[in-house]
mmCIF file of C-alpha atoms in Angstrom:
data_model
loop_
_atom_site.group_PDB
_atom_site.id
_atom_site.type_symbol
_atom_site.label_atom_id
_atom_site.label_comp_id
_atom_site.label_asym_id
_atom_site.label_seq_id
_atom_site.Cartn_x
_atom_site.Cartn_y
_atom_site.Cartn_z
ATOM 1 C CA UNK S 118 185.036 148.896 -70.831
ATOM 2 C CA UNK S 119 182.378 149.630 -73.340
ATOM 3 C CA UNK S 120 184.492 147.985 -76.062
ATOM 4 C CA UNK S 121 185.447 145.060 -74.253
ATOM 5 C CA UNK S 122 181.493 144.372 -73.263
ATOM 6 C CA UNK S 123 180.736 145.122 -77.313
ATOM 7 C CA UNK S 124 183.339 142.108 -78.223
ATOM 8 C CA UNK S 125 181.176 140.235 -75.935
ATOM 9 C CA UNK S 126 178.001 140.892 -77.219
ATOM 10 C CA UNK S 127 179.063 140.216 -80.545
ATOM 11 C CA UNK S 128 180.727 136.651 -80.066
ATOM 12 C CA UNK S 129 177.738 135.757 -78.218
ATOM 13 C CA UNK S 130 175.602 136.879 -81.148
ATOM 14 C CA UNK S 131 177.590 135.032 -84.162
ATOM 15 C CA UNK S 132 177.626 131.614 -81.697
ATOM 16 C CA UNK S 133 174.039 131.860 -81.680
ATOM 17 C CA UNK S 134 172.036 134.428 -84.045
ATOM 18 C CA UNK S 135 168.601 133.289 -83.786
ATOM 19 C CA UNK S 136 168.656 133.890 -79.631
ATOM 20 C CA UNK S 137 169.070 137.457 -80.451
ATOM 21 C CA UNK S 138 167.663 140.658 -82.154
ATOM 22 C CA UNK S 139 168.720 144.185 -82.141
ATOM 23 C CA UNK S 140 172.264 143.299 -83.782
ATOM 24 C CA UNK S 141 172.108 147.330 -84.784
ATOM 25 C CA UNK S 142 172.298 148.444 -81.159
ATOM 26 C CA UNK S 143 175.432 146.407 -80.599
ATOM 27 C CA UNK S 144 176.879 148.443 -83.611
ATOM 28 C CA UNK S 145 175.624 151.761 -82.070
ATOM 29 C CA UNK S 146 176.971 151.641 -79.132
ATOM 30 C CA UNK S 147 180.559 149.985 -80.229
ATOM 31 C CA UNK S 148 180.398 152.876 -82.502
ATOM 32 C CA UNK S 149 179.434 155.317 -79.280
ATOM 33 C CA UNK S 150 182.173 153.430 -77.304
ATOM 34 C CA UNK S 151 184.850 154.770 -79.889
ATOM 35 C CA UNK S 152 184.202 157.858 -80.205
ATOM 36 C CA UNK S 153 183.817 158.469 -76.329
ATOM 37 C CA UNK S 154 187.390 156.836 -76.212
ATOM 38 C CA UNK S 155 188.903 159.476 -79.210
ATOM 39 C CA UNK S 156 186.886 162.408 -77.137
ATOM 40 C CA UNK S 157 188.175 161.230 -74.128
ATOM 41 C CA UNK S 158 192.112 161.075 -75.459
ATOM 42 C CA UNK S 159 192.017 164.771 -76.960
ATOM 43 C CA UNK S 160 190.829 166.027 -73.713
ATOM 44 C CA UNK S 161 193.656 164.304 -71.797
ATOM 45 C CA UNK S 162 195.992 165.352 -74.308
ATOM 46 C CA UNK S 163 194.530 169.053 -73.902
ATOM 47 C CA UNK S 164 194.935 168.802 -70.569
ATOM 48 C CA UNK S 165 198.270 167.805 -70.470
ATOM 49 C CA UNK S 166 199.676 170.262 -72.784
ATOM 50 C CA UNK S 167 197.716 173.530 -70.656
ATOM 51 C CA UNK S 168 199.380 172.137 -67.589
ATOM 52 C CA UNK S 169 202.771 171.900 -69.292
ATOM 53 C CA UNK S 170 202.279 175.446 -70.929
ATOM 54 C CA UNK S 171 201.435 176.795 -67.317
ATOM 55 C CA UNK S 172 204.870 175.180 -65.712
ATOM 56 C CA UNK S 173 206.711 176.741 -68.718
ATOM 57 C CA UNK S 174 204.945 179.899 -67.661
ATOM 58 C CA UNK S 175 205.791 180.206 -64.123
ATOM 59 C CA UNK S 176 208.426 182.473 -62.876
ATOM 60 C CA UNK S 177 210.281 179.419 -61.292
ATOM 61 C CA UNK S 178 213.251 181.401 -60.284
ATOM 62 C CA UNK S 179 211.019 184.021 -58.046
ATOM 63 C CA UNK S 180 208.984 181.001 -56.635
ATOM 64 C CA UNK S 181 212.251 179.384 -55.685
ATOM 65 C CA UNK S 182 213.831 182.582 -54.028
ATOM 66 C CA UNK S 183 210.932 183.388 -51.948
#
């Protein structure tokens, strides 16, 4: 959401430049958006392979005899 709200920003800025400062910030926090997105990714993706991992663990045959 961060990204899409940063694409924003910045069209509004190059229609009209003189209406506003702080063009730095925008950068910043596109830049912030990012790498909160890559974070974000590896986490799921760590996630997802320690719950696979555990269902490859599991004695499925015992679980499905009891």
């Amino acid at each position: 959401m961060a990204l899409v709200l940063a694409k924003k920003a910045k069209e509004m800025y190059h229609a009209n430049p003189e209406l506003y400062t702080g063009y730095e910030n925008l950068k910043a926090g596109r830049i912030c958006a990012i790498v909160g997105t890559i974070l974000s990714s590896i986490y799921l993706l760590i996630i997802a392979v320690y719950i696979i991992f555990l269902g490859a663990m599991m004695p499925w045959s015992e679980i499905i005899n009891q």
